[in-house]
Coordinates of C-alpha atoms in Angstrom, one line a residue:
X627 CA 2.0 19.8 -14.1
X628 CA 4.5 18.3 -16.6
X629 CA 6.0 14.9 -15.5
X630 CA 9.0 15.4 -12.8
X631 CA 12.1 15.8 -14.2
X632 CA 13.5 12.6 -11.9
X633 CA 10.2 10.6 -13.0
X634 CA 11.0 11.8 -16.6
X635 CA 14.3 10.5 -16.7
X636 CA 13.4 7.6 -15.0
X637 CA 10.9 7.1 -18.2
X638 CA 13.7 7.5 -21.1
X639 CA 15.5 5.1 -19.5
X640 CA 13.0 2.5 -19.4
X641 CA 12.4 3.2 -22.9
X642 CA 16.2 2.8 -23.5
X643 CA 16.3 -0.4 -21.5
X644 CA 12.9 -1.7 -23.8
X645 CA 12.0 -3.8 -20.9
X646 CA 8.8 -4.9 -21.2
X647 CA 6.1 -4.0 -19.5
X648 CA 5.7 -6.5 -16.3
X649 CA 2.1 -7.2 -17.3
X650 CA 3.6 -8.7 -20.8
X651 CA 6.0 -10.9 -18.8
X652 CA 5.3 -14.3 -16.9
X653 CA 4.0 -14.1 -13.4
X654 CA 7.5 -15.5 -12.0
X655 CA 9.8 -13.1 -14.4
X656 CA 7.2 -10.3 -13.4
X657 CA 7.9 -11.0 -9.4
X658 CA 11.3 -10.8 -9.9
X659 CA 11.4 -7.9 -12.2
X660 CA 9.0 -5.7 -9.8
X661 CA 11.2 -6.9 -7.0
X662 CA 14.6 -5.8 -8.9
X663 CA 13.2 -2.1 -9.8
X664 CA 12.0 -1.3 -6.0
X665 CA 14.9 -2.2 -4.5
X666 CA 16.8 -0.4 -7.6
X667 CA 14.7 2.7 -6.6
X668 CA 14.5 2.5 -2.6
X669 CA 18.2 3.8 -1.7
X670 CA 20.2 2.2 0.6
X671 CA 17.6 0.7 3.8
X672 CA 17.9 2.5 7.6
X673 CA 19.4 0.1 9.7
X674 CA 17.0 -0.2 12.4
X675 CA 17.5 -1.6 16.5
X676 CA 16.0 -5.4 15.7
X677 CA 14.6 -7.1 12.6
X678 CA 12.6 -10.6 13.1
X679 CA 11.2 -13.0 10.6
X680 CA 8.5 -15.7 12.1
X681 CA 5.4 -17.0 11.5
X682 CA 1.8 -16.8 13.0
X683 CA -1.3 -19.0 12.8
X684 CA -2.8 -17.2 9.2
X685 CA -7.1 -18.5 8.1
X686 CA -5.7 -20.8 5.3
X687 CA -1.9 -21.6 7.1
X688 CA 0.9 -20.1 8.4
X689 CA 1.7 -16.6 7.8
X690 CA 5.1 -15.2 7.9
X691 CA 6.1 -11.7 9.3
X692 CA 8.9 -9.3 10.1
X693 CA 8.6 -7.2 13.1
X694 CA 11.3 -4.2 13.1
X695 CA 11.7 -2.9 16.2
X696 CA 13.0 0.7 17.2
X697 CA 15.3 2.0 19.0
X698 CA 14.4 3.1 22.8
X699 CA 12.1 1.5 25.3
X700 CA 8.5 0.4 24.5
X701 CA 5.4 0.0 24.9
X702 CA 5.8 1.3 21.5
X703 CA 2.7 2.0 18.7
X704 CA 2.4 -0.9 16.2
X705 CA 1.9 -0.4 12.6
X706 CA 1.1 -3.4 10.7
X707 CA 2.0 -2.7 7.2
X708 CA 0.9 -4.6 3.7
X709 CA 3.3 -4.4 0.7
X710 CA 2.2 -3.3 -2.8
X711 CA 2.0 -5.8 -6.1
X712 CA -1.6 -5.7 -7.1
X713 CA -2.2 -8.8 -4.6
X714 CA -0.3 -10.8 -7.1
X715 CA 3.4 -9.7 -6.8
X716 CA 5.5 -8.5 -4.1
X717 CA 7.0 -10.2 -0.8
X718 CA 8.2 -9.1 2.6
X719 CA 11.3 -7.8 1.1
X720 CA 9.4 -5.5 -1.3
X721 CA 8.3 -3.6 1.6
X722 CA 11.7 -3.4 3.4
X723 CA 13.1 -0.1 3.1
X724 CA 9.3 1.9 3.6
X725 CA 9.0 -0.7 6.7
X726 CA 12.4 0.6 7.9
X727 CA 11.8 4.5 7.5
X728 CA 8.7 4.1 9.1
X729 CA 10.0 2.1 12.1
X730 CA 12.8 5.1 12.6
X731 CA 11.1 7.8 12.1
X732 CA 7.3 7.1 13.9
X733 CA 9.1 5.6 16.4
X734 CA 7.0 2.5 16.5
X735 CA 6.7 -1.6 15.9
X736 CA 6.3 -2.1 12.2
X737 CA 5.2 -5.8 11.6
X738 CA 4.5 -6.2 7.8
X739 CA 2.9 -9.3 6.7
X740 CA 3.1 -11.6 4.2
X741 CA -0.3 -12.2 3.0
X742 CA -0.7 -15.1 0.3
X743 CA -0.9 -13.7 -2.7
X744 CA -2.8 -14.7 -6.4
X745 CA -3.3 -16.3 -8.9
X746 CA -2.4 -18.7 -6.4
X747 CA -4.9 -17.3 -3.5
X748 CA -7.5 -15.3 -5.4
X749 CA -9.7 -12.7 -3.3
X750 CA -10.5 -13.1 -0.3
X751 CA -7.5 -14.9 1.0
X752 CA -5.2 -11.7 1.1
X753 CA -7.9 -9.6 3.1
X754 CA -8.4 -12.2 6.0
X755 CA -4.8 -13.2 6.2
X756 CA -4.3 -9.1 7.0
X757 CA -7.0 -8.8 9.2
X758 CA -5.9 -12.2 11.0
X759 CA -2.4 -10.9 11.7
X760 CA -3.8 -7.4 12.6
X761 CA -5.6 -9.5 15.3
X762 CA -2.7 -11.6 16.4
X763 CA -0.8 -8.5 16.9
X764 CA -3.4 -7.1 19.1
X765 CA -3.7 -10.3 21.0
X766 CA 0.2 -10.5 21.1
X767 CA 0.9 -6.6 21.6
X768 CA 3.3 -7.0 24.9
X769 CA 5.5 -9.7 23.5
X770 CA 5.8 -6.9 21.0
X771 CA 6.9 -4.4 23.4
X772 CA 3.5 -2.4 21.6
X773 CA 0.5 -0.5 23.0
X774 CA -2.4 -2.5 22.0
X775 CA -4.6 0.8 22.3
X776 CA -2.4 2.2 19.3
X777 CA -2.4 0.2 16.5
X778 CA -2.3 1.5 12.8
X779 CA -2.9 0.0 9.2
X780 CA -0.7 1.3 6.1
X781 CA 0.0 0.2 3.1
X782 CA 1.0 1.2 -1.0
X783 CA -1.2 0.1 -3.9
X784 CA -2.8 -2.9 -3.0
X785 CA -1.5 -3.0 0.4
X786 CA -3.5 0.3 0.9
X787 CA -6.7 -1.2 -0.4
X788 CA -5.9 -4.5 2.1
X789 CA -5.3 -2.1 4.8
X790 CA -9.0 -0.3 3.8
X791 CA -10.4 -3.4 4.0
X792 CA -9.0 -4.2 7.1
X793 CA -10.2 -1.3 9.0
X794 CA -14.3 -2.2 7.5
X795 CA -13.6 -5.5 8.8
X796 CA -12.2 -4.4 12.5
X797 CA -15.2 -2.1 12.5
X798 CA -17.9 -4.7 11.6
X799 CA -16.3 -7.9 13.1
X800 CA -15.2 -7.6 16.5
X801 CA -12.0 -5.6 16.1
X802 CA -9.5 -4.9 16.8
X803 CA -9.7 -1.4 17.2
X804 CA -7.3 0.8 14.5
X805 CA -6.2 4.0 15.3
X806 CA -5.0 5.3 12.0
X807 CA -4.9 4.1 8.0
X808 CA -2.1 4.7 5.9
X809 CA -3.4 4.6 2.5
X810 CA -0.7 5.3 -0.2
X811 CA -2.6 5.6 -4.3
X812 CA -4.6 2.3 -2.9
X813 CA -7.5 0.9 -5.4
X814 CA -10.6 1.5 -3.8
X815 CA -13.5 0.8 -6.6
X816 CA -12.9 -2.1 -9.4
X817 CA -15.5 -0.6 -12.0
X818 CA -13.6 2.7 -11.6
X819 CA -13.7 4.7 -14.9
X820 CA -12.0 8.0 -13.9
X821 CA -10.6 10.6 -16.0
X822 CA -7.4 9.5 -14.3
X823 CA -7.6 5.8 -15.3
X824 CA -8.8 6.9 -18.9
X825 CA -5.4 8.9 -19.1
X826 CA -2.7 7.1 -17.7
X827 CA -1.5 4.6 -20.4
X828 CA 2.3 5.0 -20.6
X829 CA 3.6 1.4 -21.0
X830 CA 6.8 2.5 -18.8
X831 CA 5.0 3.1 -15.9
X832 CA 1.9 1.2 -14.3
X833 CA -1.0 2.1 -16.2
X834 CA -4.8 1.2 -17.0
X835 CA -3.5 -2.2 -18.5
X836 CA -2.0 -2.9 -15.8
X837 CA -4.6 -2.3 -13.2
X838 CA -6.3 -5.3 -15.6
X839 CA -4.1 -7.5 -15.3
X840 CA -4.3 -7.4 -11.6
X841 CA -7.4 -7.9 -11.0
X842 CA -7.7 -10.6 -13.8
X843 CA -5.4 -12.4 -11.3
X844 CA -6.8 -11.2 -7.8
X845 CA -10.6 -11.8 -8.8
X846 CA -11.9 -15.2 -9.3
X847 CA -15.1 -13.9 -10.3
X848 CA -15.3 -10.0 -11.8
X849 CA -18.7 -10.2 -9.7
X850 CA -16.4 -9.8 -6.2
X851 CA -15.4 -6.7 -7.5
X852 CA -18.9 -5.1 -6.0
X853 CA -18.0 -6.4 -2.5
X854 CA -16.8 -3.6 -0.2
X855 CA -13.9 -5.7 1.1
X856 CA -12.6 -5.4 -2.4
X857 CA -13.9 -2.4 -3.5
X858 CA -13.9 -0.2 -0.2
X859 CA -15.4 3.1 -2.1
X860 CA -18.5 0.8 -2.7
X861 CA -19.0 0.7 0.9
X862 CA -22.7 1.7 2.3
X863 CA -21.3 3.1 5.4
X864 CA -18.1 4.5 5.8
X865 CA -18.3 6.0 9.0
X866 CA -16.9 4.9 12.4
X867 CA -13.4 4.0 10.4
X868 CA -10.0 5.5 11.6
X869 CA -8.6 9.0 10.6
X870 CA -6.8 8.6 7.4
X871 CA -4.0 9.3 5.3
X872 CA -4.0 9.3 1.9
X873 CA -1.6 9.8 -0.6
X874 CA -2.0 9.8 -4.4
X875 CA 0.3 10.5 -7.9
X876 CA -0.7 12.6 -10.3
X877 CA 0.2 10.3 -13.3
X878 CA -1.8 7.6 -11.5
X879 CA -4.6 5.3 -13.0
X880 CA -5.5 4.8 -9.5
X881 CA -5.6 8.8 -8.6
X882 CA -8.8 9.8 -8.8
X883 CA -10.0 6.5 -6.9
X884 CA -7.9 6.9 -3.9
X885 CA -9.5 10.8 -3.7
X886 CA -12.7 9.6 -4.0
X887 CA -11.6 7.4 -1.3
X888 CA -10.8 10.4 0.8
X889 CA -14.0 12.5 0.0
X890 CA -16.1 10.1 1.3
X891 CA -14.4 9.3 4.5
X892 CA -14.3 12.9 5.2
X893 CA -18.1 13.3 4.1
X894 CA -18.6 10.1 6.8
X895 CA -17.3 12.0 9.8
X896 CA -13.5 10.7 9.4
X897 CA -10.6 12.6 9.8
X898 CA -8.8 12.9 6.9
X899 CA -5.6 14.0 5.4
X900 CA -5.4 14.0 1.2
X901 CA -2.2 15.2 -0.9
X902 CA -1.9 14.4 -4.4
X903 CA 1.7 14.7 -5.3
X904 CA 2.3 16.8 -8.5
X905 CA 4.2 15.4 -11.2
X906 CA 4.5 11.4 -9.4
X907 CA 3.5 8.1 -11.1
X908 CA 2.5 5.2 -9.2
X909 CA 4.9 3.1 -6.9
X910 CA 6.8 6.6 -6.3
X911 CA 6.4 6.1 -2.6
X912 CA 9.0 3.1 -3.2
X913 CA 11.3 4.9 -4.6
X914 CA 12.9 7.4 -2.5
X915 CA 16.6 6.3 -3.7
X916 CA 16.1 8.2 -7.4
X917 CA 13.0 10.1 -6.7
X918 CA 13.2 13.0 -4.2
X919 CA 8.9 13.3 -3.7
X920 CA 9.3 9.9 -2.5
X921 CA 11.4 10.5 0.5
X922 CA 9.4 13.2 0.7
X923 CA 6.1 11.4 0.6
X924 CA 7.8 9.0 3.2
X925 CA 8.1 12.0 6.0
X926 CA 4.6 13.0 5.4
X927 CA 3.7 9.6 6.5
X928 CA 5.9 9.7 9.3
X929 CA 4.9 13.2 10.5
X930 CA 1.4 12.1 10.4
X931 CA 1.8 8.6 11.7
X932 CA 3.5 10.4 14.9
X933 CA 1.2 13.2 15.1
X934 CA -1.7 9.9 15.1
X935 CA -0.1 7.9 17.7
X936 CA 2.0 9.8 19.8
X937 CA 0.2 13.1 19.7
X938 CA 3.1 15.2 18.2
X939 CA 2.2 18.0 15.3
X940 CA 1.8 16.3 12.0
X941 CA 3.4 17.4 8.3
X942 CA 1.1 18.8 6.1
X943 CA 1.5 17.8 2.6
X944 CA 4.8 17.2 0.0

């Protein structure tokens, strides 16, 4: 399909604005330009019944979170939830208005986490500061008002390759036990060389170049990129995982990936739910202020989250 009229316009004004790309800027005026465009693009955020910012005992220090609450009584479901940013940009703000939406409209406890991010902490710290809160939520599930027995893993970009990894390493090291995955365009395969990351090279959106430049920051040695916690499509064994969600753009270097992703989760025995969303770059998820699919996209998560962990029908697809 041709580019989306909203995504399209989007596009001419970037080139209007001659911004540069963020992977031609310095990491600190790239954090705060990624910051700037999703909270120019996510719409005003749901208020929500409680918001809470604290920290946790995290591998390598402490970890700060922020647990939104919903309205009603609990136990509620808990989904922990990992912000985008290639593992290099991004904060617990960049996550703020998805967290919100989610948190209304599952009906659940959304804690999202703020792992430690590189250059600074290059691979693995981000993985096992993710899995490390997803435990500490477990072990803290009724000061959360949350069901222990329904915990899910979400997240965009990077976040959905952290929460990928996190469900391999619930599954091969002693939980806890995830009920669902969220996984919105997430990079599952560093050596991908798709038709879809081939492609995509428009300097105003996230392209090939910049999937480079992330992992030049996340990966201390390109030799990591073959373990599965990094690359979770180069996972032996794929079975025994939760049921999935994932979502992917059509203009996407990381398309293809993330449907790989999907075809072999399904081909492992896991329950899986895939919609490409025609006409969508990357990051579109965020930006449900200026981009009708990604409100859209947002429902489908909820519909499916809800359908996953409170047993109510699910939406099926954009």
């Amino acid at each position: 399909m041709p580019m989306d009229p909203q995504v399209e316009a989007l596009r001419r004004q970037r080139r209007t604005d001659r911004r540069p790309p963020l992977y031609e800027m310095s990491l600190p005026e790239a954090r705060l330009a990624d910051l700037a465009d999703i909270r120019a693009g996510a719409g005003t955020p749901e208020p929500v019944a409680r918001v809470l910012d604290r920290e946790i005992p995290g591998p390598g220090g402490p970890l700060t979170i922020r647990i939104y609450r919903p309205s009603g009584a609990g136990p509620f479901p808990v989904l922990a939830y990992f912000y985008g940013g290639g593992w290099t940009l991004g904060n617990l703000d960049t996550s703020d208005a998805i967290c919100r939406a989610l948190t209304n409209g599952v009906g659940c406890v959304t804690v999202s986490v703020g792992y430690r991010l590189a250059p600074e902490h290059r691979y693995p710290a981000a993985v096992h500061d993710c899995h490390a809160a997803v435990r500490w939520i477990a072990a803290h599930a009724a000061e959360l008002e949350a069901d222990a027995g329904r915990i899910a893993v979400g997240g965009d970009s990077a976040g959905g390759n952290l929460a990928a990894a996190v469900t391999l390493l619930a599954r091969d090291d002693g939980g806890p036990s995830i009920a669902a995955q969220l996984l919105v365009y997430p990079n599952t395969d560093y050596r991908s060389d798709t038709a879809s990351m081939r492609q995509n090279d428009d300097d105003a959106f996230f392209n090939r170049r910049s999937v480079d430049w992330y992992w030049a920051h996340y990966l201390a040695d390109p030799a990591d990129g073959n373990d599965p916690l990094v690359s979770p499509l180069r996972a032996q064994d794929l079975s025994g995982l939760p049921a999935a969600l994932v979502i992917t753009a059509e203009y996407d270097p990381l398309r293809d990936q993330g449907e790989q992703y999907a075809d072999r989760l399904r081909d492992s025995g896991v329950p899986v739910e895939l919609t490409r969303y025609p006409g969508m770059v990357h990051g579109f998820f965020a930006m449900g202020g200026v981009v009708d699919a990604g409100a859209r996209a947002v429902r489908q998560a909820v519909d499916w989250l809800a359908g996953r962990l409170h047993g109510t029908p699910g939406h099926r697809g954009p």
